[in-house]
Coordinates of C-alpha atoms in Angstrom, one line a residue:
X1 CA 222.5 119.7 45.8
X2 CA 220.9 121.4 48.2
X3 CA 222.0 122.0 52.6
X4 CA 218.6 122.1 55.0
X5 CA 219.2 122.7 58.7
X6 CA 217.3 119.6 60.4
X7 CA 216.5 119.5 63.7
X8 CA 218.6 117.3 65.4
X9 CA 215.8 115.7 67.8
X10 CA 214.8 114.0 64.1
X11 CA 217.6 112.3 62.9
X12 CA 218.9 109.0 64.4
X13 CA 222.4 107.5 63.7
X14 CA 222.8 104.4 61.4
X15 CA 223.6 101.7 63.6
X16 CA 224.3 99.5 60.6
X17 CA 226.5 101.5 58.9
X18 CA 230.0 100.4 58.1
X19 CA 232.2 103.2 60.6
X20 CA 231.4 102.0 64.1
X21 CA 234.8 102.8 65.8
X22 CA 235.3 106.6 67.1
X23 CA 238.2 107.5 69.7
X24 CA 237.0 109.2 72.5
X25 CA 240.2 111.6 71.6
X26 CA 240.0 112.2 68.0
X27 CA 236.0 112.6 68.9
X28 CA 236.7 115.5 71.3
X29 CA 239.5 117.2 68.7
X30 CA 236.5 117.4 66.5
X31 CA 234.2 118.8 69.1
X32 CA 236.7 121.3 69.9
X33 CA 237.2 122.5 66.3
X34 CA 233.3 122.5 65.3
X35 CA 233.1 124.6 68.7
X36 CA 236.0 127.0 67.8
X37 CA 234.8 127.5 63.9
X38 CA 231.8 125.4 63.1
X39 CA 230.8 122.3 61.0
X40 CA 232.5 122.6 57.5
X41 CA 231.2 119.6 55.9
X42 CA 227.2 118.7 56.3
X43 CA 226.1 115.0 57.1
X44 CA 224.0 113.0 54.9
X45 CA 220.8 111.6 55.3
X46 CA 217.8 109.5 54.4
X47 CA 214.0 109.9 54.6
X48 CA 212.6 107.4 57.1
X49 CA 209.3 106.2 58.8
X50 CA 207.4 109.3 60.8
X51 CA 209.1 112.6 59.2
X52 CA 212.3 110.9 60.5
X53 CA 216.0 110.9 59.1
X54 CA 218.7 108.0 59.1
X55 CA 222.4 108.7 59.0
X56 CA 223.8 107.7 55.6
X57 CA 227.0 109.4 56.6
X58 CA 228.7 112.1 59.5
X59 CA 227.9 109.9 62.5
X60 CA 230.9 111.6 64.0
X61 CA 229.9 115.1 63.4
X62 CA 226.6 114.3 64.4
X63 CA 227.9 113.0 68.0
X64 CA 230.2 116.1 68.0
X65 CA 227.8 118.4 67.6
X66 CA 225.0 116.9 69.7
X67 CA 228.1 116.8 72.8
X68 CA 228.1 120.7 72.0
X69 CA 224.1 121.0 72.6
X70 CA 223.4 122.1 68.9
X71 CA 219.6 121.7 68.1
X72 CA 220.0 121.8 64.5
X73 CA 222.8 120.1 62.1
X74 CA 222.7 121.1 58.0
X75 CA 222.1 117.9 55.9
X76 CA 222.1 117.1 52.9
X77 CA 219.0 114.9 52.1
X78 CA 219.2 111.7 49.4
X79 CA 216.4 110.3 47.7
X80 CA 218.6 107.2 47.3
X81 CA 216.7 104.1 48.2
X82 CA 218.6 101.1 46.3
X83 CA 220.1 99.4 50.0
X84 CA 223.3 98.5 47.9
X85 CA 224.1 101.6 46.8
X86 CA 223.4 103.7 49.6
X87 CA 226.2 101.2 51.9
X88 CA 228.5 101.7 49.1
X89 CA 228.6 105.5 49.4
X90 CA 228.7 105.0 52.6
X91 CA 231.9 102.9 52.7
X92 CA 233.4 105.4 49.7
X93 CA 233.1 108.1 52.0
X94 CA 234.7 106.6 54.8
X95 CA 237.5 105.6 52.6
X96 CA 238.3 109.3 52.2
X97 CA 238.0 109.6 56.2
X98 CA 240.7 109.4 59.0
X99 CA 240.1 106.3 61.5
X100 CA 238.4 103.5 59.1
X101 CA 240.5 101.1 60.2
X102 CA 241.0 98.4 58.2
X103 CA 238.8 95.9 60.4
X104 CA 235.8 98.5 59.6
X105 CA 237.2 98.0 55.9
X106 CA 237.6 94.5 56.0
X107 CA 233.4 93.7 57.7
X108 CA 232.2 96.3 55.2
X109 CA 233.7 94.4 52.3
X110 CA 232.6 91.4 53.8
X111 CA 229.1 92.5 54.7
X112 CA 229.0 93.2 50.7
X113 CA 230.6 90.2 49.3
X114 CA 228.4 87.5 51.7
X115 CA 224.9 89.4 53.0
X116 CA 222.2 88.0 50.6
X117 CA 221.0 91.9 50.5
X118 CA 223.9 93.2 48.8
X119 CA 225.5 89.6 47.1
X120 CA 228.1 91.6 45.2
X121 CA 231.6 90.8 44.2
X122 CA 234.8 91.4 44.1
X123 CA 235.5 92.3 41.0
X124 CA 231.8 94.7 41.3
X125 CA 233.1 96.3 44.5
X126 CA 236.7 97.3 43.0
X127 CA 235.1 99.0 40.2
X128 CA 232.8 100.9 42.0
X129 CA 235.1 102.1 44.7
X130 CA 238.1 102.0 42.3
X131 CA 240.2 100.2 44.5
X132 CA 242.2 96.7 43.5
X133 CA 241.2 93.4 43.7
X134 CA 244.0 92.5 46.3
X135 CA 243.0 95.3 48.4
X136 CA 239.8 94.4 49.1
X137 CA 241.1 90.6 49.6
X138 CA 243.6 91.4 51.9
X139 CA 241.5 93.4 54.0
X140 CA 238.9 90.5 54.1
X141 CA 241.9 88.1 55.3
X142 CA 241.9 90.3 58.4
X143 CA 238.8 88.9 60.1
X144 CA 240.5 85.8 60.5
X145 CA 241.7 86.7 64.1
X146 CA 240.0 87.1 66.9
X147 CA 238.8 89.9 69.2
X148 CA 241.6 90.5 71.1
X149 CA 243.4 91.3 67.6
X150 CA 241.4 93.2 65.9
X151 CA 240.7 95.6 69.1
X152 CA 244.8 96.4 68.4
X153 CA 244.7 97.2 64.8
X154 CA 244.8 100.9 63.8
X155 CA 244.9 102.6 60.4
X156 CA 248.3 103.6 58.8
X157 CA 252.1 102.3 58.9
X158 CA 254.0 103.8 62.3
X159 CA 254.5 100.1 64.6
X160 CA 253.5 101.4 68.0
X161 CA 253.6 99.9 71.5
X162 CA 250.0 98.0 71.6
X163 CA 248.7 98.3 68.1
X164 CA 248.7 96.4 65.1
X165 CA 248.9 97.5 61.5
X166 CA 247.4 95.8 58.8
X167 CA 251.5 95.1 57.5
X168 CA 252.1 93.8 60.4
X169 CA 249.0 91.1 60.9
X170 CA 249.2 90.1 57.1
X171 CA 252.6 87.9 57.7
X172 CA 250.6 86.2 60.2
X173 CA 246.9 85.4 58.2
X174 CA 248.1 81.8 57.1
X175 CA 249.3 79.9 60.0
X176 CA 247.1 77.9 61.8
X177 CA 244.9 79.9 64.7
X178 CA 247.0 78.5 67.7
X179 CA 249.8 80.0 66.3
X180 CA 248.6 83.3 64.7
X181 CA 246.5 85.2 67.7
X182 CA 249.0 84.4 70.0
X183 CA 251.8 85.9 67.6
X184 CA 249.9 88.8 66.9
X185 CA 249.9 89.8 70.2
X186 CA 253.4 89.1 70.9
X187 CA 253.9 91.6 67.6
X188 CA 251.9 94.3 68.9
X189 CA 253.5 94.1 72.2
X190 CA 257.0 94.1 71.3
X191 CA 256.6 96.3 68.3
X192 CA 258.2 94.3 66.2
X193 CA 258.7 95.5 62.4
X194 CA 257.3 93.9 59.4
X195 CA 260.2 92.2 58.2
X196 CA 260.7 90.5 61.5
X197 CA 257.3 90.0 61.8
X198 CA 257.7 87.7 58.0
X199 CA 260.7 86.2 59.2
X200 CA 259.1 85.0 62.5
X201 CA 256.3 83.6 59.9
X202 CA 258.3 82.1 58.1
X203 CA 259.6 80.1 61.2
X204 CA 256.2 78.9 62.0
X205 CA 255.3 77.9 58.0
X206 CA 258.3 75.0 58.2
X207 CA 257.2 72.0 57.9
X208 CA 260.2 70.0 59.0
X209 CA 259.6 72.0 62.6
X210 CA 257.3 70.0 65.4
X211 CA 254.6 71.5 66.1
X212 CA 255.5 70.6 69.9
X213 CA 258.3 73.2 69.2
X214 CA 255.9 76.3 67.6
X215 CA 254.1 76.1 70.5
X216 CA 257.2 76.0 73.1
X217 CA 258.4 79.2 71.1
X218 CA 255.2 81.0 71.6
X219 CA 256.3 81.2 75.5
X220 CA 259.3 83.7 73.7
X221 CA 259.1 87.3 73.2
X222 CA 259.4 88.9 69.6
X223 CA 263.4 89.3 70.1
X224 CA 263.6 85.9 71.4
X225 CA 261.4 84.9 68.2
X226 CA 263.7 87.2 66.2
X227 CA 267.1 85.0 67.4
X228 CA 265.4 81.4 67.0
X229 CA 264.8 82.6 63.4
X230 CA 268.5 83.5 62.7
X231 CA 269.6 80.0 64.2
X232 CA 266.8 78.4 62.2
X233 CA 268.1 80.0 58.7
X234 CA 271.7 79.3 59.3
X235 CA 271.1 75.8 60.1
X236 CA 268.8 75.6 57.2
X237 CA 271.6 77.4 54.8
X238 CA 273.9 75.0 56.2
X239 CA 271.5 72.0 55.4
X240 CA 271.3 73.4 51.9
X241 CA 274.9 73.9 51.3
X242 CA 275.6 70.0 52.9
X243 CA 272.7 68.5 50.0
X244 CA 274.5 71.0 47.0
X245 CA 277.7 69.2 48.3
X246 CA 276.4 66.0 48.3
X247 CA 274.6 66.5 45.2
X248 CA 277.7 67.6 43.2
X249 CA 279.9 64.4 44.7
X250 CA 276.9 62.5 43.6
X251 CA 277.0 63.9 39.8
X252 CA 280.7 63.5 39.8
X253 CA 280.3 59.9 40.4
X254 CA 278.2 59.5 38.0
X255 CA 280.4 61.0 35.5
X256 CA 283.1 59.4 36.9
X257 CA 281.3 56.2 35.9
X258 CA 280.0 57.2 32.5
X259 CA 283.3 58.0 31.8
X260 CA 284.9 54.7 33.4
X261 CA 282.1 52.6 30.6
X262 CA 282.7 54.6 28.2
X263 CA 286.4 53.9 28.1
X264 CA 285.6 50.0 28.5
X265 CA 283.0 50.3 25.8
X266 CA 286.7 51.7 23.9
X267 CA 288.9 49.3 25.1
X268 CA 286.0 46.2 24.2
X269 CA 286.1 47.7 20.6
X270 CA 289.6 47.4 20.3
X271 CA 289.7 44.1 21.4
X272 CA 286.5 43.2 18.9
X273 CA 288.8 44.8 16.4
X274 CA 292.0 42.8 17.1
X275 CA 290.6 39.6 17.3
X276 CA 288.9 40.3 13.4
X277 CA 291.8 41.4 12.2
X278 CA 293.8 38.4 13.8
X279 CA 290.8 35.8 12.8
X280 CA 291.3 37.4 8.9
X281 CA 295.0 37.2 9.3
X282 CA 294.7 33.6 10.2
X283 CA 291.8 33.3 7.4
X284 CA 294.3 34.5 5.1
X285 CA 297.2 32.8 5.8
X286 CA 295.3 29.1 6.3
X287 CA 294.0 30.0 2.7
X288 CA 297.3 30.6 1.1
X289 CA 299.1 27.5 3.1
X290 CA 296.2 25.3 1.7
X291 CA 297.3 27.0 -1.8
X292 CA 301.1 26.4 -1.8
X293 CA 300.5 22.9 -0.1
X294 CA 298.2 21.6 -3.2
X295 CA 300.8 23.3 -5.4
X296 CA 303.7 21.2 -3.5
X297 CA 301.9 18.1 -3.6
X298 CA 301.7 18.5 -8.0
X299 CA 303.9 16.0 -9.6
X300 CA 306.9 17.8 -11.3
X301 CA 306.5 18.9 -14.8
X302 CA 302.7 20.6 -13.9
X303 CA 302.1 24.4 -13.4
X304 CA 299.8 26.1 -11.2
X305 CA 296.1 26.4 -13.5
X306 CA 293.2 29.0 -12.2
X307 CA 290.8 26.1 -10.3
X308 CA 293.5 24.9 -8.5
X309 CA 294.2 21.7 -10.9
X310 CA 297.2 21.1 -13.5
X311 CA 298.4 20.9 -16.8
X312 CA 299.9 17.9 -18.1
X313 CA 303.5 18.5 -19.4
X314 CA 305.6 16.6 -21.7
X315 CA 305.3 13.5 -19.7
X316 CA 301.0 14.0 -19.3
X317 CA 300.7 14.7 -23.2
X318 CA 298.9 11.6 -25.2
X319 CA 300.5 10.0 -27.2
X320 CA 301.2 10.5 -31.2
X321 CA 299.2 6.7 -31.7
X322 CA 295.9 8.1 -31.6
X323 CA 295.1 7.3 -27.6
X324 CA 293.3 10.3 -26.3
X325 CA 294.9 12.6 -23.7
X326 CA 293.6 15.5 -21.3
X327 CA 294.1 18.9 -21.4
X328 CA 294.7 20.7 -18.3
X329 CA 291.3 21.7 -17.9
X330 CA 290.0 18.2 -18.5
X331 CA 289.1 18.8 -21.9
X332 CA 289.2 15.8 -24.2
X333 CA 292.2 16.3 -26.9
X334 CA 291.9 15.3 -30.4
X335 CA 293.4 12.3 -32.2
X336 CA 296.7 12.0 -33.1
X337 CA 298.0 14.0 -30.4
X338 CA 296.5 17.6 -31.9
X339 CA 294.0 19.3 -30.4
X340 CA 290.7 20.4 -32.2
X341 CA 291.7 23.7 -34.8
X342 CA 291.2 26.8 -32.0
X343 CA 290.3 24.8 -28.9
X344 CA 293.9 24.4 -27.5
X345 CA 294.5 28.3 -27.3
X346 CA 291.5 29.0 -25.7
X347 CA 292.2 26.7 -22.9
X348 CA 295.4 27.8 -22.3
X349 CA 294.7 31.6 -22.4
X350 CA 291.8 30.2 -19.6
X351 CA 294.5 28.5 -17.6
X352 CA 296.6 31.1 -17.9
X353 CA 294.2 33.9 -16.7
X354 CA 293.4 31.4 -14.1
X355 CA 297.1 31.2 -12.5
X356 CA 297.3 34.8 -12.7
X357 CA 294.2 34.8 -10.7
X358 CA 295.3 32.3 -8.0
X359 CA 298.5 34.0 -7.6
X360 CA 297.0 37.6 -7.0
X361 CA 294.7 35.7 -4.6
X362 CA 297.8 34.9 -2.5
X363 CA 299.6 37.7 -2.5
X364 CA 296.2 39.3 -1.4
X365 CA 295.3 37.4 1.6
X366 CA 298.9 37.3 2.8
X367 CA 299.4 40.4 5.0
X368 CA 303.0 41.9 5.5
X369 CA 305.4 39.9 8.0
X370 CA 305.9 42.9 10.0
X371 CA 302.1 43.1 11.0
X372 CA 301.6 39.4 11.0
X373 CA 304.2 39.2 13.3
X374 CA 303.2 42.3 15.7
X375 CA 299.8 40.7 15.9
X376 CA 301.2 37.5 17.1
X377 CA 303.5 38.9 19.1
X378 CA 301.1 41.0 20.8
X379 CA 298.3 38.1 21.9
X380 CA 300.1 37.0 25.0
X381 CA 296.3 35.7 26.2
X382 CA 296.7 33.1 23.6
X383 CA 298.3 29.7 24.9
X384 CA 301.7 29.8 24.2
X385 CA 301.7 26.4 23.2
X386 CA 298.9 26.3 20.9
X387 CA 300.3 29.3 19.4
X388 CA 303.6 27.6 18.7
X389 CA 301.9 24.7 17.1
X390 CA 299.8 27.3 15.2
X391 CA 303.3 28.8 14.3
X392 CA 305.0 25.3 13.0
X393 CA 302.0 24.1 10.9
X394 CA 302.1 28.2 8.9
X395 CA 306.0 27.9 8.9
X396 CA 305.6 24.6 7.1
X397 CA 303.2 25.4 4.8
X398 CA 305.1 28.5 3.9
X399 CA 307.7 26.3 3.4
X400 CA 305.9 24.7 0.7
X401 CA 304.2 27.5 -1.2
X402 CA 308.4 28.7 -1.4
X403 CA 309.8 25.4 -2.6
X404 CA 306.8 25.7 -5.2
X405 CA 306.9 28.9 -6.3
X406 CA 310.4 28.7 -6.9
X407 CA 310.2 25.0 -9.3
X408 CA 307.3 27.1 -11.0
X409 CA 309.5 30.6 -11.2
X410 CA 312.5 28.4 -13.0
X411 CA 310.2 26.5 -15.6
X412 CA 308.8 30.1 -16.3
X413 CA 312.0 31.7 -16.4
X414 CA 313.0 28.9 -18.5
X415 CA 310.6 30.2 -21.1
X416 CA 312.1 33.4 -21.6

């Protein structure tokens, strides 16, 4: 790399170039140390039209040392001539610099992102000047304000009395323009901090607040902004805590009915299940009743046979002449009073398997009194007189199948 001296009659600044801003004071603090111990750094330049130079960077040295009356600067001369490349070093160089601001940041990146010259992109521009995506974004979001706003903002972090950092505007780059210039200069004049800065944002982002109201509160000051905001969030904590409440009443409600249909749903089972079990009691019992009552009804002398029928006793038998008879089953017996060799024990192991039968089927669908009569002591929705009726008809039936079984117990215990 080599350093010429050029004269400095030849060299003209780059108007284009993305560093524009110099304070007067930081300007003359450089004049004052090239005059006390001379240029460290040389500038760089291009070849132009007519043996002439352009500025690629040191615009500021260049100013300070013409305002000292030097006639030569050293330079160091590029042979660059690719337009994109040569605004990218110079943008990389101020980077390194004290004073870009961020607004010089925020055009240059623009300038390179939208000017059909350069048509680069983000992604392109962080790699080549190894800075992050959101960095170059966020400066970008900067132009969004106006004139008066961007005059204010300064590089750096320290909140001072008439300036704006970029911390402080990005709060601010959302909300609609009547709201954020305005804001911005109510930040810059009240020094407010970041985090009140966000917070008076914030205030301005809600929805459920008129817009008639945002623009009342622009006639505040940044305190006065500060205070609405605290109001705002208690009422708006408040708010929240009032819909929690009423949210959890709701859900307990809501289990309080759940649980109120499930125990119906319970209680409408056990009623289903009571009125089966009384429908087979009374199933039962009519069965049995009907039983005992054809048993009752049997002329004396007959016993009990598995179809519900008889079997003719001494007084049924046929007799010794030759007339023909009937077995209990209804099968013909043979003349002379005898039935056929094998046929009469067959029927009457039948019959007897038969009232065997019938009477295990009775003792079966009988239940035991003591539920019989907890069931029917315990439907007091049934009509009392129905169920007394009910009561008389079973009693006398019962009555019945008793007198029976006892005639047919004494002619079996006569057997014995």
């Amino acid at each position: 790399m080599q350093i010429i001296e050029l004269p400095m009659k030849l060299i003209d600044e780059d108007k284009d170039q993305p560093r524009y801003r110099f304070g007067e004071e930081s300007l003359q603090e450089l004049v004052n140390s090239i005059g006390e111990i001379g240029l460290l750094s040389p500038i760089k330049v291009r070849k132009a039209d007519g043996g002439r130079y352009t500025i690629i960077y040191g615009n500021r040295r260049y100013l300070a040392c013409s305002k000292l009356g030097r006639e030569t600067i050293p330079c160091i001369v590029s042979e660059a001539t690719d337009e994109t490349e040569i605004y990218l070093e110079q943008v990389a160089e101020n980077l390194t610099r004290e004073g870009f601001t961020p607004i010089e940041e925020g055009e240059a990146f623009h300038k390179l992102l939208n000017d059909p010259k350069f048509a680069s992109s983000v992604k392109f521009l962080a790699g080549k000047l190894g800075k992050p995506e959101a960095y170059i974004k966020n400066k970008c979001e900067l132009l969004k304000f106006g004139p008066a706003v961007k005059k204010l903002v300064v590089s750096g972090t320290d909140i001072r009395k008439g300036t704006l950092t970029e911390d402080q505007l990005l709060p601010l780059k959302d909300l609609p323009m009547e709201y954020r210039d305005p804001l911005a200069l109510i930040m810059a004049r009240d020094e407010m901090p970041v985090i009140d800065v966000k917070r008076i944002a914030k205030l301005f982002k809600d929805a459920s607040i008129s817009e008639r109201t945002k623009s009342q509160l622009l006639y505040k000051d940044g305190p006065g902004l500060l205070d609405t905001w605290s109001a705002y969030e208690a009422s708006r904590k408040e708010r929240a805590r009032a819909a929690a409440e009423a949210e959890r009443r709701q859900a307990e409600a809501e289990a309080e009915r759940k649980e109120a249909e499930r125990e119906m749903a319970v209680q409408r089972e056990a009623e289903a299940e009571a009125a089966r079990r009384q429908a087979e009691a009374a199933s039962g019992s009519a069965a049995a009743a009907g039983a005992g009552a054809g048993a009752a009804g049997a002329p004396a002398g007959k016993a009990l046979d598995g179809s519900g029928g008889t079997a003719s006793g001494a007084g049924g038998q046929a007799g010794g002449s030759g007339a023909g008879g009937t077995a209990a089953g209804g099968a013909p017996i043979a003349q002379g009073g005898t039935a056929a060799p094998g046929q009469g024990s067959a029927q009457a192991a039948v019959a007897d398997m038969q009232a065997m039968a019938t009477l295990r089927s009775l003792l079966t669908a009988l239940p035991a009194p003591d539920v019989l009569a907890a069931e029917l002591e315990a439907a007091t929705s049934l009509d009392p007189e129905a169920l007394l009726d009910g009561l008389d008809d079973l009693i006398g039936r019962l009555e019945g199948h008793l007198n029976a079984c006892r005639s047919a117990r004494a002619a079996v215990a006569s057997r014995i």
